[in-house]
JSON list of C-alpha atoms in Angstrom, two decimals:
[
{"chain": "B", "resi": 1, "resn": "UNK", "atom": "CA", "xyz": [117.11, 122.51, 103.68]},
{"chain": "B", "resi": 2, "resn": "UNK", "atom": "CA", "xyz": [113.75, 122.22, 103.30]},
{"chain": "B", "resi": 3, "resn": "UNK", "atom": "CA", "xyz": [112.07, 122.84, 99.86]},
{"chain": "B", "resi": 4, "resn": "UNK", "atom": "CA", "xyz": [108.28, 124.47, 100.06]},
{"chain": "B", "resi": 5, "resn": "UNK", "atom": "CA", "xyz": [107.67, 125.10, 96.51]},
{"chain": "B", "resi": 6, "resn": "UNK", "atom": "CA", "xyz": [109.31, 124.34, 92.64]},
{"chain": "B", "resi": 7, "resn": "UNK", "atom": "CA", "xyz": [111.10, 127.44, 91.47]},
{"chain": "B", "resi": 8, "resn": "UNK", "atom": "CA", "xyz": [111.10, 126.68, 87.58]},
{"chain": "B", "resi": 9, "resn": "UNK", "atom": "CA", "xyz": [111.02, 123.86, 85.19]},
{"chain": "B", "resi": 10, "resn": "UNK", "atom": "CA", "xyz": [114.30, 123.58, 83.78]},
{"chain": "B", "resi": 11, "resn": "UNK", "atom": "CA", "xyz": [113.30, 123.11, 79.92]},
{"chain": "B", "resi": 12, "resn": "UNK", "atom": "CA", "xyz": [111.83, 126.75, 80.79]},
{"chain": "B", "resi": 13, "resn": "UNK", "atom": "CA", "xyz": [115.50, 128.10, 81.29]},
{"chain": "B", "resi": 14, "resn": "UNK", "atom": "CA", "xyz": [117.96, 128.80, 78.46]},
{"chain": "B", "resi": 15, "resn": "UNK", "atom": "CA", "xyz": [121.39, 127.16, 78.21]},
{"chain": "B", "resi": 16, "resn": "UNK", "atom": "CA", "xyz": [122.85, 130.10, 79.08]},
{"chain": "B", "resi": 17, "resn": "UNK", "atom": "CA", "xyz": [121.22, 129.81, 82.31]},
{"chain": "B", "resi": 18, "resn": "UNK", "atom": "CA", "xyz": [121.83, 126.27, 83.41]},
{"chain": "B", "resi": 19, "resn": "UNK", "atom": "CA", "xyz": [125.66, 126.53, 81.80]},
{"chain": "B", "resi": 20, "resn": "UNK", "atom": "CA", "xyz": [126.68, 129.00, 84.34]},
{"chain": "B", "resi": 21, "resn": "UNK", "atom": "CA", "xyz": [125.19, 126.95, 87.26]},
{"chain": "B", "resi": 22, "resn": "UNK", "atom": "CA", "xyz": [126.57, 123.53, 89.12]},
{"chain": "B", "resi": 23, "resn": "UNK", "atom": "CA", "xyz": [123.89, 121.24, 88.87]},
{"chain": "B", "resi": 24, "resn": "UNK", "atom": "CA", "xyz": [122.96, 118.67, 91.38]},
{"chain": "B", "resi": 25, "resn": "UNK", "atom": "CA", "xyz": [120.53, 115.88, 91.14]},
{"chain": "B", "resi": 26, "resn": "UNK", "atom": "CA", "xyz": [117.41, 114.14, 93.20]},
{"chain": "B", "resi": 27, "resn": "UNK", "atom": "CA", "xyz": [116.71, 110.90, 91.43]},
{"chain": "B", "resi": 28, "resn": "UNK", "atom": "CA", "xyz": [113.80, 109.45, 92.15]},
{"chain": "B", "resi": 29, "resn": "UNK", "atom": "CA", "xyz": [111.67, 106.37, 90.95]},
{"chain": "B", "resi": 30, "resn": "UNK", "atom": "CA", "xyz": [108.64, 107.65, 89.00]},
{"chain": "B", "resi": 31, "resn": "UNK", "atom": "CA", "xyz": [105.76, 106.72, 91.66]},
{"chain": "B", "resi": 32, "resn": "UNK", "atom": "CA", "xyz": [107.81, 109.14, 94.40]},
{"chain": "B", "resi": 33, "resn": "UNK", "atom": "CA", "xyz": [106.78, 112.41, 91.95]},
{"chain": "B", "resi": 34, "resn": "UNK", "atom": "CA", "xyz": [103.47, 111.93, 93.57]},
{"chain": "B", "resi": 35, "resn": "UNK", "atom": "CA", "xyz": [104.54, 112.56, 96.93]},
{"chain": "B", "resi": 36, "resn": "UNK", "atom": "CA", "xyz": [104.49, 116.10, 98.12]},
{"chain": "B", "resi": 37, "resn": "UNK", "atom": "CA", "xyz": [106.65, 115.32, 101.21]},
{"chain": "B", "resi": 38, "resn": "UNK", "atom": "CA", "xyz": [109.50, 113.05, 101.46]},
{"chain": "B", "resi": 39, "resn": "UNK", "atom": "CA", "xyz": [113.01, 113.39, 102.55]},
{"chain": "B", "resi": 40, "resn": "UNK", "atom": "CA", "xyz": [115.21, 112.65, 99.43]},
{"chain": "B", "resi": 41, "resn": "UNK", "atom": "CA", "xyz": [119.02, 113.22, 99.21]},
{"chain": "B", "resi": 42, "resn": "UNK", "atom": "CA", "xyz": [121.19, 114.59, 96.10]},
{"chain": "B", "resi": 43, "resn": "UNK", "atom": "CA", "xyz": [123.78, 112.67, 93.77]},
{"chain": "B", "resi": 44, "resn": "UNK", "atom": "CA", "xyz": [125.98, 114.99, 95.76]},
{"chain": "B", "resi": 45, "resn": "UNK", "atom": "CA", "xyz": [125.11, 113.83, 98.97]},
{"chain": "B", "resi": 46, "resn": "UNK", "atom": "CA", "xyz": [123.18, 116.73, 100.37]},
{"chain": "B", "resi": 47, "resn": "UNK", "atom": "CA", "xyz": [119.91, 115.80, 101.90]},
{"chain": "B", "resi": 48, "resn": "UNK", "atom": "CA", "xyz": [116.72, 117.83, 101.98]},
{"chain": "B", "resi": 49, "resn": "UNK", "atom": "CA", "xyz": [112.99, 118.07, 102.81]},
{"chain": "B", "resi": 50, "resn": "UNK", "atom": "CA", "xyz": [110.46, 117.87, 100.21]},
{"chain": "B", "resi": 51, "resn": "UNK", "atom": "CA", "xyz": [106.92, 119.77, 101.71]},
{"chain": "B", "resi": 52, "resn": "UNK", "atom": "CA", "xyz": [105.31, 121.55, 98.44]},
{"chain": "B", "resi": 53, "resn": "UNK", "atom": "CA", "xyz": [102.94, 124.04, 99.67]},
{"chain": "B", "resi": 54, "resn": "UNK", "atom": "CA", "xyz": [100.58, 123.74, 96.16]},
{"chain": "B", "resi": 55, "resn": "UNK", "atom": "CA", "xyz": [98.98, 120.24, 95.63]},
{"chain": "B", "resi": 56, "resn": "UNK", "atom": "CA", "xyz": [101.35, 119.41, 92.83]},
{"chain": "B", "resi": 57, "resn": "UNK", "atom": "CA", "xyz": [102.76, 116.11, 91.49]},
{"chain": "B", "resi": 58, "resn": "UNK", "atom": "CA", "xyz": [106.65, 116.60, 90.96]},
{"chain": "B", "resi": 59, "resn": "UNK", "atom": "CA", "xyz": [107.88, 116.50, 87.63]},
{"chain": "B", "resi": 60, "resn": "UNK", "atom": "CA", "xyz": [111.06, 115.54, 85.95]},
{"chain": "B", "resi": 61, "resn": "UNK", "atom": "CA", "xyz": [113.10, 118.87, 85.24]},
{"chain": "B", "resi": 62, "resn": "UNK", "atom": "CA", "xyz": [111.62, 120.81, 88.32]},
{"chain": "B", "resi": 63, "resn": "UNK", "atom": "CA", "xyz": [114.05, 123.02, 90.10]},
{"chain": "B", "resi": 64, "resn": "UNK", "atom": "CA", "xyz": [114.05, 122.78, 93.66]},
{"chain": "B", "resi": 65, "resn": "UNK", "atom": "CA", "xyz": [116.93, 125.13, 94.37]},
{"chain": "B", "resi": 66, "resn": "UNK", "atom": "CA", "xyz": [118.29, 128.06, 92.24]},
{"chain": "B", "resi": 67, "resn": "UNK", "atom": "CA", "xyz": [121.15, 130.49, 92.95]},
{"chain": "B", "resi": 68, "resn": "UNK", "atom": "CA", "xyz": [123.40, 132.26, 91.19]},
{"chain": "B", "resi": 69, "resn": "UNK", "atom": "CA", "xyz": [126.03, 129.52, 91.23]},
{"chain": "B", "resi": 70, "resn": "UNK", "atom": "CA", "xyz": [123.97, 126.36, 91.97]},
{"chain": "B", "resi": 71, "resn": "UNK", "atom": "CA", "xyz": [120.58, 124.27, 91.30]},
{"chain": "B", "resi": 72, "resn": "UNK", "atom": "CA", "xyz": [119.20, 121.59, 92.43]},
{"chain": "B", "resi": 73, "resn": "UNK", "atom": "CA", "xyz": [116.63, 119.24, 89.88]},
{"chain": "B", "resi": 74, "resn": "UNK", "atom": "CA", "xyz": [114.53, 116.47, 89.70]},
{"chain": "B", "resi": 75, "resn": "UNK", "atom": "CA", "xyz": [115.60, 113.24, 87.94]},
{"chain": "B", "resi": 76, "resn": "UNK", "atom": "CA", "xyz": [113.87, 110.35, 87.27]},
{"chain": "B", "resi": 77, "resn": "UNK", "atom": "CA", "xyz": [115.18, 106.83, 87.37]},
{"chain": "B", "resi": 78, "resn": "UNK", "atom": "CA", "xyz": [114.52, 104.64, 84.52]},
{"chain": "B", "resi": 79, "resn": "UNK", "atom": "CA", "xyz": [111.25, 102.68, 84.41]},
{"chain": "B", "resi": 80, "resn": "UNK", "atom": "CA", "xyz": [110.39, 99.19, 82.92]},
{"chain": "B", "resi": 81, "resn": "UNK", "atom": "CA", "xyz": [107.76, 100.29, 80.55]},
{"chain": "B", "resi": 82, "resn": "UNK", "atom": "CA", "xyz": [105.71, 98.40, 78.22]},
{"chain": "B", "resi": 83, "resn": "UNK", "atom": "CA", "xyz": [105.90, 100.77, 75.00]},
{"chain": "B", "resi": 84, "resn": "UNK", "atom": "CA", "xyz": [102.52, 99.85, 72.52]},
{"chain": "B", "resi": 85, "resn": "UNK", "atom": "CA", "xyz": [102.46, 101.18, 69.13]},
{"chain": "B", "resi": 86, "resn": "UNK", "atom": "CA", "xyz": [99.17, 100.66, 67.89]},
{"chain": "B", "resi": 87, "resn": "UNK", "atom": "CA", "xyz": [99.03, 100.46, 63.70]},
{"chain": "B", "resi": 88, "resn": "UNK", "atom": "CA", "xyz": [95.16, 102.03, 63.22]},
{"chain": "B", "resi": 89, "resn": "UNK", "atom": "CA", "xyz": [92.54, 103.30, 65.72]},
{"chain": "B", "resi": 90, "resn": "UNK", "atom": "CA", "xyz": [90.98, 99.50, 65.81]},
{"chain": "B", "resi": 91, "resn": "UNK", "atom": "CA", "xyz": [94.23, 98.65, 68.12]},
{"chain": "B", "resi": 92, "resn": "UNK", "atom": "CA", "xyz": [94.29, 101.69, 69.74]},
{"chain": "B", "resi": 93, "resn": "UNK", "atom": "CA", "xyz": [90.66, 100.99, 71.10]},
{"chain": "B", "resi": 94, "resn": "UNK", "atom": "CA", "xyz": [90.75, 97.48, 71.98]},
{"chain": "B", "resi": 95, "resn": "UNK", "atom": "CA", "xyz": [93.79, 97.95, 74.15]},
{"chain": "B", "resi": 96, "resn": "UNK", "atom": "CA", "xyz": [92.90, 101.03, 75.67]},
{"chain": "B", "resi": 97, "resn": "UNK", "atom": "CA", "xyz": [89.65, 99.53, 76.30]},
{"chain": "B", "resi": 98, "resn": "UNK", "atom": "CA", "xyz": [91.48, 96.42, 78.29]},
{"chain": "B", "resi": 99, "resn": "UNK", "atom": "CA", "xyz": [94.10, 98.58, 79.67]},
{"chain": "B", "resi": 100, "resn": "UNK", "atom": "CA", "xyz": [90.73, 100.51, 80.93]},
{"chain": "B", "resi": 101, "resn": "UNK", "atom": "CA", "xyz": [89.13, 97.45, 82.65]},
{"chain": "B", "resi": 102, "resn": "UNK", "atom": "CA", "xyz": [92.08, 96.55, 83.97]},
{"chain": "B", "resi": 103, "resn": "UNK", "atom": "CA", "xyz": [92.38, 100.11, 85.42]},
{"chain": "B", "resi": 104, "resn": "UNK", "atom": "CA", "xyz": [96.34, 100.43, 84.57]},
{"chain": "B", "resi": 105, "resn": "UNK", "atom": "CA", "xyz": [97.30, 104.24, 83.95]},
{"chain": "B", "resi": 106, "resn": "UNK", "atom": "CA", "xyz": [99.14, 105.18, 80.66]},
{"chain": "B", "resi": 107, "resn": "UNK", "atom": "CA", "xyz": [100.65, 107.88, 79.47]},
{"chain": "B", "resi": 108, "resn": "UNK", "atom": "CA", "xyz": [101.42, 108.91, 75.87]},
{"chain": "B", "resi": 109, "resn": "UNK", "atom": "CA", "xyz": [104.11, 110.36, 73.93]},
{"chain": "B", "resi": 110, "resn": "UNK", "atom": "CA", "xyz": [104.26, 111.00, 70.03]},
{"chain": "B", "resi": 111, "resn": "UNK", "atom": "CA", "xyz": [102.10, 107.46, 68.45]},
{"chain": "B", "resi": 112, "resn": "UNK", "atom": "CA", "xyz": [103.00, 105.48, 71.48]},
{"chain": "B", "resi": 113, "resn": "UNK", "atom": "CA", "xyz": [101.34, 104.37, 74.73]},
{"chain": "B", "resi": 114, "resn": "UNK", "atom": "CA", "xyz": [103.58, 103.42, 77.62]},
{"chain": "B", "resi": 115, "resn": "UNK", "atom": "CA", "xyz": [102.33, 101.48, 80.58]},
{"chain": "B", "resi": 116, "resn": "UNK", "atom": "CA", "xyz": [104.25, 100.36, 83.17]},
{"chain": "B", "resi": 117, "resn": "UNK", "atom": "CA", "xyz": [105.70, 96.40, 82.43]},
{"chain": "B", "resi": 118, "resn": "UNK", "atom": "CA", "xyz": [103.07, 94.03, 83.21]},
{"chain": "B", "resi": 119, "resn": "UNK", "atom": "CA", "xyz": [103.63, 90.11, 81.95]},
{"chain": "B", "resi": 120, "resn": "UNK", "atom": "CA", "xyz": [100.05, 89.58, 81.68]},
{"chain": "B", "resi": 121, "resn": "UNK", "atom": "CA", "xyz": [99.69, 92.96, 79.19]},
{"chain": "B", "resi": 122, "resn": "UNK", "atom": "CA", "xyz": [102.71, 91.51, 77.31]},
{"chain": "B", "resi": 123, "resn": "UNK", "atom": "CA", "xyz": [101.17, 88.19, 76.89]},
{"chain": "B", "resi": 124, "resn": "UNK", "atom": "CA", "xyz": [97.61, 90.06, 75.69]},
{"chain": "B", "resi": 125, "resn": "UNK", "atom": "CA", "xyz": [99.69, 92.22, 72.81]},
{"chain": "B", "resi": 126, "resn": "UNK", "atom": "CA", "xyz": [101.33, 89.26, 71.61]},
{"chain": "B", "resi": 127, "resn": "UNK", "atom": "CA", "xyz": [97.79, 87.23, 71.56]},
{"chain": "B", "resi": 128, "resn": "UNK", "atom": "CA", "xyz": [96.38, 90.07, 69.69]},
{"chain": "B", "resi": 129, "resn": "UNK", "atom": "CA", "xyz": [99.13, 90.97, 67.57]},
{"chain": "B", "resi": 130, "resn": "UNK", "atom": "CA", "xyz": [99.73, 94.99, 68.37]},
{"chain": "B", "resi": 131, "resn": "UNK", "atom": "CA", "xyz": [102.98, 96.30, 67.96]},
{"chain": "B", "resi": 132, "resn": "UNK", "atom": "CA", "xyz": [104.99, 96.57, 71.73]},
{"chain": "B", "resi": 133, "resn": "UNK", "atom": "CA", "xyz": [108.34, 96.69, 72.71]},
{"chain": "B", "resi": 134, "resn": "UNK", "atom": "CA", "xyz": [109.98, 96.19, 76.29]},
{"chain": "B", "resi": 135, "resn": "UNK", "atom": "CA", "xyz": [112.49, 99.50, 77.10]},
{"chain": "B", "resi": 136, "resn": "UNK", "atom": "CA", "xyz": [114.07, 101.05, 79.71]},
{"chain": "B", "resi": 137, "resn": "UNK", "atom": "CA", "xyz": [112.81, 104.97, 79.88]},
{"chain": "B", "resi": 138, "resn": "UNK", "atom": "CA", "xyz": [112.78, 107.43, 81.79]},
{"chain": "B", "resi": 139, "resn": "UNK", "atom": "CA", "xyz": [109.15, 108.85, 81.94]},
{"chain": "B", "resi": 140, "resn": "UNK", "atom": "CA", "xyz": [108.35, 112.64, 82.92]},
{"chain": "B", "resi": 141, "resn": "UNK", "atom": "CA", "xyz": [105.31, 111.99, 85.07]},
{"chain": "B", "resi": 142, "resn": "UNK", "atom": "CA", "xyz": [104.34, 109.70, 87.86]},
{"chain": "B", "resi": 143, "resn": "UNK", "atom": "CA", "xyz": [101.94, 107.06, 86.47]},
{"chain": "B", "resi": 144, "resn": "UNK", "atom": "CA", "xyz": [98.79, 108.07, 88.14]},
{"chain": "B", "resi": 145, "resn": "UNK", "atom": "CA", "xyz": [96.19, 105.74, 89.08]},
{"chain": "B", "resi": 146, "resn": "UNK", "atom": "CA", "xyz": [92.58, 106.71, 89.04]},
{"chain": "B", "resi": 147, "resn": "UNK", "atom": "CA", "xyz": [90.48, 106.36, 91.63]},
{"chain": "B", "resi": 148, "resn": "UNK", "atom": "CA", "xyz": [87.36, 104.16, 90.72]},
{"chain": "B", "resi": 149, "resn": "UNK", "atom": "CA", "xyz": [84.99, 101.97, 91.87]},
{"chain": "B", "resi": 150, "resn": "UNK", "atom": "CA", "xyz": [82.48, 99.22, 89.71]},
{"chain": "B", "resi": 151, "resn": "UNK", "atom": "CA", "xyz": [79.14, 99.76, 91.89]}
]
């Protein structure tokens, strides 16, 4: 089977919906949501062709297949993530402003920045005293690096 476009996001479908379905799972590591063509095989077994017709980064909760008795969804495997709490905008600059030269992507949810686990970061937080934790997560987005040059 070969899969051309997403059909839904699952958190866009009611319980209802999903309940009356047999779900099956593509787990992938976070930096594969970027790639629009791949060849990726279910929890069940099944394999199938990933070539997205839109220019669209995968996303965790994206419905590949949907009939009335079965789906198919994206799953992401947990990440190693550096999770940075910052206590006052101060923090929040500073290490954005290293994470920035450094060119590392982030992503945020609720108060917290999460970076991918870097022991060099870790070391800098602890030297400057900002609030981290190491955790396993699972993150919904690819961690996207930006393309830029110092000229």
């Amino acid at each position: 089977m070969i899969i051309e476009r997403i059909v839904t996001n699952i958190e866009q479908l009611n319980t209802k919906e999903i309940e009356k379905r047999h779900v099956e799972k593509v787990l992938l590591e976070s930096a594969h949501l970027v790639k629009r063509i791949q060849r990726v095989k279910t929890d069940h077994g099944r394999e199938l062709g990933i070539r997205l017709q839109e220019p669209r980064d995968l996303v965790a909760g994206d419905v590949l297949y949907m009939d009335e008795k079965n789906m198919i969804v994206i799953d992401v495997l947990l990440d190693d993530l550096l999770v940075i709490s910052p206590r006052n905008m101060q923090e929040m600059g500073m290490i954005a402003h290293q994470l920035g030269n450094r060119h590392l992507p982030a992503q945020f949810e609720a108060d917290d920045m999460l970076i991918q686990y870097d022991y060099l970061i870790e070391q800098l937080l602890e030297e400057v005293d900002i609030p981290f934790k190491r955790e396993k997560r699972k993150v919904k987005k690819a961690f996207r690096h930006i393309g830029h040059s110092h000229e």
